[in-house]
Tab-separated table of C-alpha atoms and ligand atoms in Angstrom:
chain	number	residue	atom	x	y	z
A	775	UNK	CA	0.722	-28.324	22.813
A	776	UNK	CA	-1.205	-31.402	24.051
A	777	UNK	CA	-3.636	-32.661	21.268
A	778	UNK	CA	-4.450	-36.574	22.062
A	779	UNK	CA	-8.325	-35.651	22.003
A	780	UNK	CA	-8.157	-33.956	18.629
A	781	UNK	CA	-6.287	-36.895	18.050
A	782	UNK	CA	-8.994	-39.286	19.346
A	783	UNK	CA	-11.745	-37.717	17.350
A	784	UNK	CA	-9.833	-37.755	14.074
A	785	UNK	CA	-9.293	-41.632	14.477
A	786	UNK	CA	-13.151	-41.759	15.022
A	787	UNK	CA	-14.413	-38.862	12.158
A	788	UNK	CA	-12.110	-41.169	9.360
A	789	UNK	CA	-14.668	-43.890	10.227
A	790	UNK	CA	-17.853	-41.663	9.137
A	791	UNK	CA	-16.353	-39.197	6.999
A	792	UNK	CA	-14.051	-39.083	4.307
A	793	UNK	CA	-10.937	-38.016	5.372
A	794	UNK	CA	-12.382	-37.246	9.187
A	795	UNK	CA	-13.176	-33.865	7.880
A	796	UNK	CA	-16.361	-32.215	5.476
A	797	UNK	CA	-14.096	-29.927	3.240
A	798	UNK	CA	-10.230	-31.100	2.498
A	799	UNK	CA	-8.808	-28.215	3.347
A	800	UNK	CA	-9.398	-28.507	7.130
A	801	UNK	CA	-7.466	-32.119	7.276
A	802	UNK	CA	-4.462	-30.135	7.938
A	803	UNK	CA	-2.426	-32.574	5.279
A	804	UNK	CA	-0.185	-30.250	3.969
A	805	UNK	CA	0.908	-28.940	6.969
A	806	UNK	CA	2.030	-32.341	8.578
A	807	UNK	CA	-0.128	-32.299	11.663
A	808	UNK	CA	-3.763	-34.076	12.136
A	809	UNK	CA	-6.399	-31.575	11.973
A	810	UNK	CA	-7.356	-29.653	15.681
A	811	UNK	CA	-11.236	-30.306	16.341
A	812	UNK	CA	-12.708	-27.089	17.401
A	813	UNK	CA	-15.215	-27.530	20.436
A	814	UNK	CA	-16.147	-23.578	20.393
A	815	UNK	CA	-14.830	-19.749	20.170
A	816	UNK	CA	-15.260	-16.417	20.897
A	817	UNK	CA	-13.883	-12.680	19.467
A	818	UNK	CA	-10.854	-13.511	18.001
A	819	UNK	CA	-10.206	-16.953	19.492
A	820	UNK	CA	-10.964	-20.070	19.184
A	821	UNK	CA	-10.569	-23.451	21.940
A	822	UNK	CA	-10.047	-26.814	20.696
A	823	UNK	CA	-11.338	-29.854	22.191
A	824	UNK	CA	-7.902	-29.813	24.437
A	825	UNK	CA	-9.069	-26.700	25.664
A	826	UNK	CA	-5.731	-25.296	23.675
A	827	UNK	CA	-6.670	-21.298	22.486
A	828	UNK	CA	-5.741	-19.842	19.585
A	829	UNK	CA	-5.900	-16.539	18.125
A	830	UNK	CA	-8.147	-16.960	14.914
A	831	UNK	CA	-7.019	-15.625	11.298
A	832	UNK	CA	-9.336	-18.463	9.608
A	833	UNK	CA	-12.422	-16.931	10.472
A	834	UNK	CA	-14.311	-19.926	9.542
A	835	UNK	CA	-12.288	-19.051	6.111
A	836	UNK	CA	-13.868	-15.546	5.846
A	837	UNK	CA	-17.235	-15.250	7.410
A	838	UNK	CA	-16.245	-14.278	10.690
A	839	UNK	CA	-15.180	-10.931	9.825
A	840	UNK	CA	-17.164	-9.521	13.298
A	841	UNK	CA	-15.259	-12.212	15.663
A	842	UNK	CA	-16.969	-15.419	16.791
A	843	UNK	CA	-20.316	-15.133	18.788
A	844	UNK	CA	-20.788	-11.233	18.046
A	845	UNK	CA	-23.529	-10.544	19.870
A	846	UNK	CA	-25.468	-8.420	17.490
A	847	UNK	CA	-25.897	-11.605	15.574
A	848	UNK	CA	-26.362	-14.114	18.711
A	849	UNK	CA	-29.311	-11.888	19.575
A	850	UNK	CA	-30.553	-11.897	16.299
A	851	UNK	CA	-30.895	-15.776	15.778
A	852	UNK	CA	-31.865	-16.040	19.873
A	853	UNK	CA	-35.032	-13.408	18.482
A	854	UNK	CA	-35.636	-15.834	15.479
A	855	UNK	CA	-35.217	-19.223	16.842
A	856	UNK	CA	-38.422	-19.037	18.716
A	857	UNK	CA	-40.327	-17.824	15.457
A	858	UNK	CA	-39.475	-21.168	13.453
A	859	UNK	CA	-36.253	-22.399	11.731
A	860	UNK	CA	-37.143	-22.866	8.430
A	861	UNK	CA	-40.437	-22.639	6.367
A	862	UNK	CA	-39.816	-23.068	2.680
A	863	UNK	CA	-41.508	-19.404	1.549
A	864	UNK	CA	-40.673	-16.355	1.097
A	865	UNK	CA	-40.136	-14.245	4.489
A	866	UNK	CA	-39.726	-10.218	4.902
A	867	UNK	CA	-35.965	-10.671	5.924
A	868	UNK	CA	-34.947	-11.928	2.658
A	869	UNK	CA	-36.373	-8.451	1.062
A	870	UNK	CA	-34.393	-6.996	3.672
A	871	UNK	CA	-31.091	-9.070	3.068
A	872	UNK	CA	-31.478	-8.353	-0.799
A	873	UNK	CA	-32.815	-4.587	-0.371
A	874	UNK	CA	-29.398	-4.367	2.117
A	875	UNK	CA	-26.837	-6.243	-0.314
A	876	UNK	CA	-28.271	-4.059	-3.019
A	877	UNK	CA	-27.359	-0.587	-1.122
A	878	UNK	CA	-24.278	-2.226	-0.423
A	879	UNK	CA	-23.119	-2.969	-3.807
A	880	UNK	CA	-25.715	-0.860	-6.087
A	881	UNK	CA	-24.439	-2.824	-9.441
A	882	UNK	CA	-26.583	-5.236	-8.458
A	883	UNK	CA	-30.073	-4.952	-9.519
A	884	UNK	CA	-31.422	-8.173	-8.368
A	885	UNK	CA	-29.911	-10.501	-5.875
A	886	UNK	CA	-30.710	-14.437	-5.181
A	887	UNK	CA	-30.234	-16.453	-2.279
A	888	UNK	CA	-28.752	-19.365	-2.110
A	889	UNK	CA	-26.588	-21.828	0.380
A	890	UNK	CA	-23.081	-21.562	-0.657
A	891	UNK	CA	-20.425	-20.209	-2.673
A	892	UNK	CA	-20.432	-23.009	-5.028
A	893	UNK	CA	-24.016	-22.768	-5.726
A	894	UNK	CA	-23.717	-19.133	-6.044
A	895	UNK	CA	-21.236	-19.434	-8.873
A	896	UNK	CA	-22.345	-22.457	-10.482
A	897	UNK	CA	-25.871	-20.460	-10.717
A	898	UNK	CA	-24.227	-17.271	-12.270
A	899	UNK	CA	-22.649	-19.218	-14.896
A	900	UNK	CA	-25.539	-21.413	-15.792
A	901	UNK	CA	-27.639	-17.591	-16.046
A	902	UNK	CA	-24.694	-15.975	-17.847
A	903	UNK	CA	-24.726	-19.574	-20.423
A	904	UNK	CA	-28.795	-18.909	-20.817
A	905	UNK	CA	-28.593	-15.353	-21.202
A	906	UNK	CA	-26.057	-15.609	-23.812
A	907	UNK	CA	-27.159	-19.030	-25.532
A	908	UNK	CA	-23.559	-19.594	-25.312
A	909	UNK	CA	-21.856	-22.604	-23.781
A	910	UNK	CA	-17.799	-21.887	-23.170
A	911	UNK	CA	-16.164	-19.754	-20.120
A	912	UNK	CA	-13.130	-18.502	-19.279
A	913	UNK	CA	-11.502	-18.964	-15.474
A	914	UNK	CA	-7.916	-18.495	-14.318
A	915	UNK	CA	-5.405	-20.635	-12.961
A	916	UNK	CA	-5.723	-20.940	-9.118
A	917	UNK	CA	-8.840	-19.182	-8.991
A	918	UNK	CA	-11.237	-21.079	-6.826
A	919	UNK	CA	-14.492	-20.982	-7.294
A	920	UNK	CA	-16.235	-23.385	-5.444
A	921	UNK	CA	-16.571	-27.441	-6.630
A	922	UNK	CA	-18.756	-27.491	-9.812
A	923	UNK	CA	-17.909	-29.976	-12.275
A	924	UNK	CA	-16.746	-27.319	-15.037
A	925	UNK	CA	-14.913	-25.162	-12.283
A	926	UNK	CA	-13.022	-28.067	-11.123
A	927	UNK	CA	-10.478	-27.676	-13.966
A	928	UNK	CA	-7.046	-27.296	-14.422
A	929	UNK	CA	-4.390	-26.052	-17.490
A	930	UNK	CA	-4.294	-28.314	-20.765
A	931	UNK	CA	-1.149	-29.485	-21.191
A	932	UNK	CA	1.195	-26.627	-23.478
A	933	UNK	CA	-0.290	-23.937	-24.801
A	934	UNK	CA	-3.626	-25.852	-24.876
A	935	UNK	CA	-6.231	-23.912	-23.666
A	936	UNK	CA	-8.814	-26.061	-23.388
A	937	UNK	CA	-9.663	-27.305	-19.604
A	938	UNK	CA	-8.864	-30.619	-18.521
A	939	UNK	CA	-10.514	-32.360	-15.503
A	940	UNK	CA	-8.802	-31.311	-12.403
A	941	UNK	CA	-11.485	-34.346	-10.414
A	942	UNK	CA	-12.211	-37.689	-10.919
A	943	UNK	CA	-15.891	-37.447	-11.848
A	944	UNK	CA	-15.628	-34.682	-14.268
A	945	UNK	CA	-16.547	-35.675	-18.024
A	946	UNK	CA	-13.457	-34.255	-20.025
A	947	UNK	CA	-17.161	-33.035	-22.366
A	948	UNK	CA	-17.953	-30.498	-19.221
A	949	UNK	CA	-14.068	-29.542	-18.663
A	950	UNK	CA	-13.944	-28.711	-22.160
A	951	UNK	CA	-16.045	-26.310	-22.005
A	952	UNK	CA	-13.987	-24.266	-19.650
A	953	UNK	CA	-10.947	-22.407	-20.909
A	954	UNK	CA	-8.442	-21.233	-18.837
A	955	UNK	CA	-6.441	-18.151	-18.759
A	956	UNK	CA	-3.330	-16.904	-16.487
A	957	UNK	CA	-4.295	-14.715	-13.635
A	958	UNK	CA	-3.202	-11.278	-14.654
A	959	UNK	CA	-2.579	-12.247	-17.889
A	960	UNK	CA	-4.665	-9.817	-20.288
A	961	UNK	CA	-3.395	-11.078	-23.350
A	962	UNK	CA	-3.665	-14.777	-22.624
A	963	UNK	CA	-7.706	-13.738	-22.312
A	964	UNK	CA	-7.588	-11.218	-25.446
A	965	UNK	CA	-6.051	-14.846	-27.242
A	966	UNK	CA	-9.233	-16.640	-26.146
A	967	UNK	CA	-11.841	-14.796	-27.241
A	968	UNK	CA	-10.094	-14.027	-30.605
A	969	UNK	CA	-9.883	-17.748	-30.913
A	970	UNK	CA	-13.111	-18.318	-29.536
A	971	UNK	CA	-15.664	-16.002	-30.689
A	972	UNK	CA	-19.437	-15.472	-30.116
A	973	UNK	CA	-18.463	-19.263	-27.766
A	974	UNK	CA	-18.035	-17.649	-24.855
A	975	UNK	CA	-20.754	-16.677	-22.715
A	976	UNK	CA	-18.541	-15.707	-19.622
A	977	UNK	CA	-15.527	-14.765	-17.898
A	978	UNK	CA	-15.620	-15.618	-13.907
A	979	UNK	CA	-12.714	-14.448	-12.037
A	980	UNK	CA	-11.588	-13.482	-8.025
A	981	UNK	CA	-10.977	-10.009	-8.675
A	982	UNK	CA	-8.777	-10.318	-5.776
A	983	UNK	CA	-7.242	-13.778	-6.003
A	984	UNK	CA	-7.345	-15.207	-2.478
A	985	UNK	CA	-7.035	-19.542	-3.318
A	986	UNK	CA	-3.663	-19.154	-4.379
A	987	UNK	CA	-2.471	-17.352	-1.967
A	988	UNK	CA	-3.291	-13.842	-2.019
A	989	UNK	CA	-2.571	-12.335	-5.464
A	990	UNK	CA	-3.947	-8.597	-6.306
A	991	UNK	CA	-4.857	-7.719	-9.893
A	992	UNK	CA	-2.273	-5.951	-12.190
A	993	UNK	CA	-3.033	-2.288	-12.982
A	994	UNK	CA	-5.126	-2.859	-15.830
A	995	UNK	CA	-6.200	-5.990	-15.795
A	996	UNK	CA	-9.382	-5.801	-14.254
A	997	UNK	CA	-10.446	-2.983	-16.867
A	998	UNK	CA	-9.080	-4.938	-19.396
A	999	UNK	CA	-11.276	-7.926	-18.988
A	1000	UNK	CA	-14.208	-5.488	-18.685
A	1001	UNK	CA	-13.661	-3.914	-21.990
A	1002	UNK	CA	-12.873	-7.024	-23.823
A	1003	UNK	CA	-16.140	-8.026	-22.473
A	1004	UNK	CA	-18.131	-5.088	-23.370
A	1005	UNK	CA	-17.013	-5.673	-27.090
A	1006	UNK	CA	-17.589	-9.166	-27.059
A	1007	UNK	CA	-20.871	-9.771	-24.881
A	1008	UNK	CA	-19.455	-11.810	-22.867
A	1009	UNK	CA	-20.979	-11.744	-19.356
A	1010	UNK	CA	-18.567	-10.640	-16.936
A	1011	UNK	CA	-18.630	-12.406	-13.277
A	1012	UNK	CA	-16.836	-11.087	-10.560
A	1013	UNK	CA	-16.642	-13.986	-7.317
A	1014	UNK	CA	-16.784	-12.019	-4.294
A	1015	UNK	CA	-17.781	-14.350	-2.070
A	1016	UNK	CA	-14.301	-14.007	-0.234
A	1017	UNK	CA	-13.935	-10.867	-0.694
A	1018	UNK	CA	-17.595	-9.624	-0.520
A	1019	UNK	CA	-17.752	-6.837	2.163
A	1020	UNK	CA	-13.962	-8.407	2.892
A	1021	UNK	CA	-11.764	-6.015	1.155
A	1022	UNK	CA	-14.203	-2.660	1.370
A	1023	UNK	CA	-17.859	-2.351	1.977
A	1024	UNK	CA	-18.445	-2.537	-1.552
A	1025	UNK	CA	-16.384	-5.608	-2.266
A	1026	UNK	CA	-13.565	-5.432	-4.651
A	1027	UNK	CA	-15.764	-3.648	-7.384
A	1028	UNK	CA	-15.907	-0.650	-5.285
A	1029	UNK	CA	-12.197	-0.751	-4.399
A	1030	UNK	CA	-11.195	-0.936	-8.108
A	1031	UNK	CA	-14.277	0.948	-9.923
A	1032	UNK	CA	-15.157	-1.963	-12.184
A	1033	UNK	CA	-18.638	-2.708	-12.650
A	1034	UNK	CA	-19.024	-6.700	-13.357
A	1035	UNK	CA	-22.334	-7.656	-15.017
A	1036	UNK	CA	-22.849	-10.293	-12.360
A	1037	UNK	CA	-21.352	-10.838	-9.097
A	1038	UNK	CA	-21.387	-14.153	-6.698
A	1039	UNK	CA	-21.227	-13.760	-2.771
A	1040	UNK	CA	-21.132	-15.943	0.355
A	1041	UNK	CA	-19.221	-16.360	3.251
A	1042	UNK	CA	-19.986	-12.769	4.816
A	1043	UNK	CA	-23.066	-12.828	4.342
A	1044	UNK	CA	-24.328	-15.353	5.967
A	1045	UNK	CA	-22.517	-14.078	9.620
A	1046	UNK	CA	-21.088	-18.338	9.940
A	1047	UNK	CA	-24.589	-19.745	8.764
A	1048	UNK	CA	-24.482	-21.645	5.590
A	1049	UNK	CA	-25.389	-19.433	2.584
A	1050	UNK	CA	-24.120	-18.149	-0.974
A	1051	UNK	CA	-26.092	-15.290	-3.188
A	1052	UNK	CA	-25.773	-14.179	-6.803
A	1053	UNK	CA	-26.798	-10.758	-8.535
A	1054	UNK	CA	-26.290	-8.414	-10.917
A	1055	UNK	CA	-27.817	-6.925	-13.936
A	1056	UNK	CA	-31.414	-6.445	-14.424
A	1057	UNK	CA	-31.817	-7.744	-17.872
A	1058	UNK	CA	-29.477	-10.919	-16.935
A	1059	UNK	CA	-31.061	-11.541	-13.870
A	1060	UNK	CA	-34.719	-11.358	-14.922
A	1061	UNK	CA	-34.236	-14.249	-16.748
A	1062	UNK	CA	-33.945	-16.221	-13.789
A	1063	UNK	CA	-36.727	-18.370	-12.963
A	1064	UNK	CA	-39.920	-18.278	-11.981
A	1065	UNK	CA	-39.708	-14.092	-13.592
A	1066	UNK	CA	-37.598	-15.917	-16.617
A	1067	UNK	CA	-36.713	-19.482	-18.117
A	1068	UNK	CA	-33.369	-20.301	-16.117
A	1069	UNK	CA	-33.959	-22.745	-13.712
A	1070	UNK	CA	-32.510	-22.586	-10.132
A	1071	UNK	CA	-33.733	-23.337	-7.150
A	1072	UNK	CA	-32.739	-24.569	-3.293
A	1073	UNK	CA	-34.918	-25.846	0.249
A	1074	UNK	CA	-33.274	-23.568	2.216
A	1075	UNK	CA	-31.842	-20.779	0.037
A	1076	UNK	CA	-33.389	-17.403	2.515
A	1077	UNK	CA	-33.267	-19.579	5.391
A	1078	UNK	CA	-34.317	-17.033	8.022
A	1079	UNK	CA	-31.944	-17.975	10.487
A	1080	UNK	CA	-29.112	-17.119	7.475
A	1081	UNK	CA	-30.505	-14.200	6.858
A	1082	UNK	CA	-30.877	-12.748	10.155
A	1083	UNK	CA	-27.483	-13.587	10.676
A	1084	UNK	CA	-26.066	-12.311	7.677
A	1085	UNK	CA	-28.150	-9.014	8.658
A	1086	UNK	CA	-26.999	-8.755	11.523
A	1087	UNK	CA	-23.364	-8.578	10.248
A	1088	UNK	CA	-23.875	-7.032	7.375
A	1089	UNK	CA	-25.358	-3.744	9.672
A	1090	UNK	CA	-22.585	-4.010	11.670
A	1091	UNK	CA	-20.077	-3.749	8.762
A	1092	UNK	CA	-22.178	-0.342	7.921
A	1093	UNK	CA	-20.928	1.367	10.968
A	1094	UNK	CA	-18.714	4.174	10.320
A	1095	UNK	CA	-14.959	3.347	10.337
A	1096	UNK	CA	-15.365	-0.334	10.438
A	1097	UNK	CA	-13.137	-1.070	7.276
A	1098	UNK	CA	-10.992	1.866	8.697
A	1099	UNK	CA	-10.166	0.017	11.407
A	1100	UNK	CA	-9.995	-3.499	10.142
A	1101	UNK	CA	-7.623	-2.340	7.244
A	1102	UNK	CA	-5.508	-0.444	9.379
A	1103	UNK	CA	-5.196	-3.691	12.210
A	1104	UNK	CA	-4.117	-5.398	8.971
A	1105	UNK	CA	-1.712	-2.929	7.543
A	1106	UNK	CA	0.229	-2.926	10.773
A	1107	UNK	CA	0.172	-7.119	11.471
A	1108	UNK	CA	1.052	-6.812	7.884
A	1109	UNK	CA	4.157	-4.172	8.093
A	1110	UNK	CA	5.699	-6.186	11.382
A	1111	UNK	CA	5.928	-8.967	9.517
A	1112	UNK	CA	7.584	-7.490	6.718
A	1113	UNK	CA	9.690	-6.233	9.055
A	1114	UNK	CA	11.131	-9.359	10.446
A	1115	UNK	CA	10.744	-10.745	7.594
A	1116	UNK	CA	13.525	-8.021	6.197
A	1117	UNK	CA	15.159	-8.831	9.099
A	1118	UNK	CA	15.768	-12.354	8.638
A	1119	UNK	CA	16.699	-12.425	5.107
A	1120	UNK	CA	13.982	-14.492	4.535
A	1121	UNK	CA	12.751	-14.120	0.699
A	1122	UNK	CA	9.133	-13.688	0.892
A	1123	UNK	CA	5.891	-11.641	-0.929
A	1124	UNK	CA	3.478	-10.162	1.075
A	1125	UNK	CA	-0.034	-9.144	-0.418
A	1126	UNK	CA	-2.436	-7.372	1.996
A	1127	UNK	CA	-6.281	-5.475	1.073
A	1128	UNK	CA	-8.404	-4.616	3.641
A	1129	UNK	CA	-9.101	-7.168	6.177
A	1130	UNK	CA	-7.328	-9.945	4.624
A	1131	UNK	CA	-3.399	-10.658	3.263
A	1132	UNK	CA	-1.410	-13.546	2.451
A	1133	UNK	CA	2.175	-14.746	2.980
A	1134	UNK	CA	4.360	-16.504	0.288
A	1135	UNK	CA	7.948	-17.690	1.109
A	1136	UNK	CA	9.190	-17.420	-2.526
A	1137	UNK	CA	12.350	-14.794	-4.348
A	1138	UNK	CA	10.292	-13.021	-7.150
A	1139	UNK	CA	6.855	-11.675	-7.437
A	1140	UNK	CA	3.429	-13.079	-7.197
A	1141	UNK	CA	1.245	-12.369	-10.163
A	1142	UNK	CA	-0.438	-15.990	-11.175
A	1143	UNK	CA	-0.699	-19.036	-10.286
A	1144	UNK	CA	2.272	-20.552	-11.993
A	1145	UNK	CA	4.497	-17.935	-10.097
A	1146	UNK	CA	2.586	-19.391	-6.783
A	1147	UNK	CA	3.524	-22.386	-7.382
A	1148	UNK	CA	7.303	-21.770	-7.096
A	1149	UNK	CA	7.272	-20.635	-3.121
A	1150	UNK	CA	8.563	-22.724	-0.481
A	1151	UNK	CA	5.764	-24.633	0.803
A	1152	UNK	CA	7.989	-26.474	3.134
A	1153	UNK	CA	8.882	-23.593	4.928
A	1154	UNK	CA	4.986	-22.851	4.952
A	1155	UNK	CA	4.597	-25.912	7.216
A	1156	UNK	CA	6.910	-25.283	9.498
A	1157	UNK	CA	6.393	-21.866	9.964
A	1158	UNK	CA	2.170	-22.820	10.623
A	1159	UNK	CA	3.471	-25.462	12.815
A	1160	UNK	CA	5.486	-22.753	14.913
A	1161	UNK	CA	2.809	-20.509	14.819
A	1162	UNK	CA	-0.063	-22.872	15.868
A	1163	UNK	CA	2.508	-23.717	19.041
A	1164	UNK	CA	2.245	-20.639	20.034
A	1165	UNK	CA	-1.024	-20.101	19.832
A	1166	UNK	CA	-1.790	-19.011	16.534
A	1167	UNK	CA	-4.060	-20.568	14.032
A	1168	UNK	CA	-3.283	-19.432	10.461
A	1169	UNK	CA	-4.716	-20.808	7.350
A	1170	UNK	CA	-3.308	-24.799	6.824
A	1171	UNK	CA	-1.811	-24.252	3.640
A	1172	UNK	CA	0.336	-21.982	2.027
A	1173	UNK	CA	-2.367	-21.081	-0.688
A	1174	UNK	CA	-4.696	-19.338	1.132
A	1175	UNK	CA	-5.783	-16.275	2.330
A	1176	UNK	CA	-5.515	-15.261	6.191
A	1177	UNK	CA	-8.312	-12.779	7.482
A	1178	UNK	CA	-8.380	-10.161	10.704
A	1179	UNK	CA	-11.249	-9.783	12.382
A	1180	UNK	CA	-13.000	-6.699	14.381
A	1181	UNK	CA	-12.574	-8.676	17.603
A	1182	UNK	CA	-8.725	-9.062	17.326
A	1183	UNK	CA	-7.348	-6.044	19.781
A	1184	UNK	CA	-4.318	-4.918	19.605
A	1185	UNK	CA	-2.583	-7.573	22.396
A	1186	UNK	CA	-3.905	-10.344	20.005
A	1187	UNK	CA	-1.855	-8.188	17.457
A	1188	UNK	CA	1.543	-7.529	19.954
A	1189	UNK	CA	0.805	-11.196	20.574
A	1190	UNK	CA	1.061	-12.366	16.945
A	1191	UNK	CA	3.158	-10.052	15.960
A	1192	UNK	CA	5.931	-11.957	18.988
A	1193	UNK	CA	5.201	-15.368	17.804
A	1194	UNK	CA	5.544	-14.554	14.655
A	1195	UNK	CA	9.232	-13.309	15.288
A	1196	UNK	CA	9.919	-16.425	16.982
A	1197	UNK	CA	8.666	-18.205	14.259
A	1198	UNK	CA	10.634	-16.621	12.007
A	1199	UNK	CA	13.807	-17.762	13.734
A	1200	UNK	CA	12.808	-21.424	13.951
A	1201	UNK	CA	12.514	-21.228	10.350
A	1202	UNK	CA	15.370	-19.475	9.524
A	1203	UNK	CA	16.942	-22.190	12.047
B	1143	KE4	P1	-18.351	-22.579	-0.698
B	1143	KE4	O1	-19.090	-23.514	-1.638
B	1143	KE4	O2	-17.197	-23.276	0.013
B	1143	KE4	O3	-19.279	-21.838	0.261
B	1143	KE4	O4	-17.712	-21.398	-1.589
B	1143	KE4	C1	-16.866	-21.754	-2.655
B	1143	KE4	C2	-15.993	-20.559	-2.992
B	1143	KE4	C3	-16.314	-19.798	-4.097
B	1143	KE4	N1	-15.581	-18.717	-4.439
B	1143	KE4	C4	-14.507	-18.340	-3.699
B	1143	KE4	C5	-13.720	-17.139	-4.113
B	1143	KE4	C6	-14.144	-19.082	-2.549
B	1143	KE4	O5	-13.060	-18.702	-1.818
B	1143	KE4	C7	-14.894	-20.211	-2.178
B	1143	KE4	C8	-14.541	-21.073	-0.986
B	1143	KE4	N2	-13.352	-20.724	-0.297
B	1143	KE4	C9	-12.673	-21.778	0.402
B	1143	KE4	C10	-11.448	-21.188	1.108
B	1143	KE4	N3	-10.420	-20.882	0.213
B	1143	KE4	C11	-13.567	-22.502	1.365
B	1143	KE4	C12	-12.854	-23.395	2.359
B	1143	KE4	C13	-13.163	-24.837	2.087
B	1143	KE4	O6	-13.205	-25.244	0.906
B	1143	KE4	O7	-13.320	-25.551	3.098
């Protein structure tokens, strides 16, 4: 694969930009290879500035659930862009995008706008602290939640609960604030608030991991953390914004039947244009300013060209059999590669829910972050490298989450499912 203009630009983005790239992930670092630079895509595929093609399973990391350049949403923005690009008040399409994510997801009572996942979260916690009057919250171990100073956090050493900075730039006062708990660890949670009580004001959790690889919840745990909430009033928050309208129409409350008390979206949503929402409970949510005293704002939070967008997809994931279909593309990509997988003798774990599933090279199961940790991410790298080769673009690390799309057909599948076999034997190689 000839890359020496990706190559080019990445010598000339590390003059501008940290790291030649806006988010770290995308700097390809631990795969070994310098970041491809993307010059434009379509459906399922994407063409770097080589004019190499890949089959897609980023998706722009989620949003692209429809394909690239769907053209339900291309003729939405092409309708807007001649009304205006941004105003800064309040338009009818932002009723409609909250009126839409509400018939979607009917826990929510209210819904806010915003411009990302990490405002999105870092909102809902700063509600869920107001509404409360308390100041502490739980999170788990490899659960991602965007780059707030108290989310960017990390295990105390031992059994010490109590966050520690995971950044530079994060006052060990705001990381100390956080506790963290073990993904699918109820007990390790139950321990907190027993040793914390009335302190907490919220629990935030993936309720599908899909930052550490993709990790589903125990039976149980999900319920678990709802009832401990219930008895302590702690507000629960459920971060969908990966898999918001991802892993069923509904998100993962639907799938599993727990109600959170607020819930944090993005990605979707926004059909590729920047964007991040929060909702949930009527009495929680009317205290968000200017109808209550908690203060959040944003410029371009509704920005119409967002929400048409994000409309646009959103009515297209509404069409009957659409998560039929994407789920069952999945399931089979999914059971091929078990198969060679089996095949090889290769040790691996395999977690798969509706349109997205994740790969971990690693002997024993997958149930937090510490068991993450232990797979091979060597064998990660090469088997990306192999992939990308041959014309697939997965995920650049081995702790994320790889996503199908409505655009890939099945030949992008039979095509995948090939290179992934011949993958599979380099590695083993
Ligand atoms: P953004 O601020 O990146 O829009 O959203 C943060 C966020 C919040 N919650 C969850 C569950 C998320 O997955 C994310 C962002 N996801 C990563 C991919 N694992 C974004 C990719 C990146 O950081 O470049």
């Amino acid at each position: 694969m000839q890359n020496s203009h990706s190559n080019l630009l990445f010598l000339r983005a590390q003059q501008s930009i940290p790291g030649g790239v806006n988010s770290p992930v995308r700097a390809f670092r631990s795969v070994g290879l310098n970041p491809l630079f993307i010059k434009s895509a379509a459906g399922s595929r994407i063409i770097d500035v080589d004019n190499n093609e890949f089959i897609d399973y980023v998706g722009s990391w989620g949003p692209m659930i429809l394909g690239h350049g769907h053209a339900a949403v291309l003729e939405a923005l092409r309708e807007n862009l001649d009304l205006g690009i941004s105003y800064g008040a309040p338009t009818e399409a932002e009723i409609d995008m909250a009126e839409l994510i509400k018939s979607m997801m009917p826990n929510l009572d209210m819904v806010r706008m915003v411009n990302s996942g990490t405002e999105a979260t870092m909102s809902a916690i700063r509600v869920a602290r107001g509404f409360t009057g308390r100041d502490k919250i739980i999170k788990f171990a490899g659960c991602y939640h965007g780059h707030a100073d108290y989310l960017l956090v990390k295990a105390g050493s031992g059994a010490a609960t109590l966050g520690s900075p995971d950044s530079p730039g994060v006052p060990a006062s705001f990381a100390g604030e956080t506790l963290i708990a073990e993904y699918n660890n109820l007990e390790n949670v139950r321990m907190l608030t027993e040793q914390y009580p009335d302190e907490i004001a919220a629990i935030i959790l993936e309720p599908v991991a899909g930052n550490m690889g993709v990790i589903t919840p125990k039976h149980g745990f999900l319920s678990g953390i709802r009832e401990l909430c219930d008895r302590e009033g702690i507000v629960l928050i459920f971060d969908e914004v990966m898999t918001g309208f991802r892993v069923s129409k509904g998100g993962a409350q639907e799938l599993y039947h727990i109600m959170p008390d607020l819930t944090t979206l993005g990605k979707i949503i926004g059909g590729g244009l920047p964007v991040g929402a929060y909702g949930g409970r009527l009495d929680i949510m009317q205290r968000v300013s200017p109808m209550g005293d908690i203060y959040q704002a944003g410029t371009l939070s509704g920005n119409p060209l967002a929400m048409c967008a994000g409309l646009a997809t959103l009515k297209e994931l509404n069409r009957p059999g659409f998560y039929e279909d994407i789920g069952s593309k999945t399931n089979w990509l999914v059971n091929e590669m078990r198969d060679i997988l089996d095949k090889a003798s290769i040790p691996f774990r395999m977690q798969s829910v509706g349109g997205m599933f994740g790969l971990f090279f690693i002997d024993q199961d997958v149930y937090s972050f510490t068991d993450a940790l232990n797979c091979n991410t060597d064998r990660y790298a090469i088997f990306f490298r192999e992939m990308l080769n041959q014309g697939i673009y997965l995920a650049p690390s081995a702790f994320e989450a790889t996503f199908m799309s409505a655009a890939h057909s099945e030949s992008d599948l039979e095509k995948t499912r090939n290179a992934f076999k011949k993958s599979i034997d380099k590695v083993v190689g």
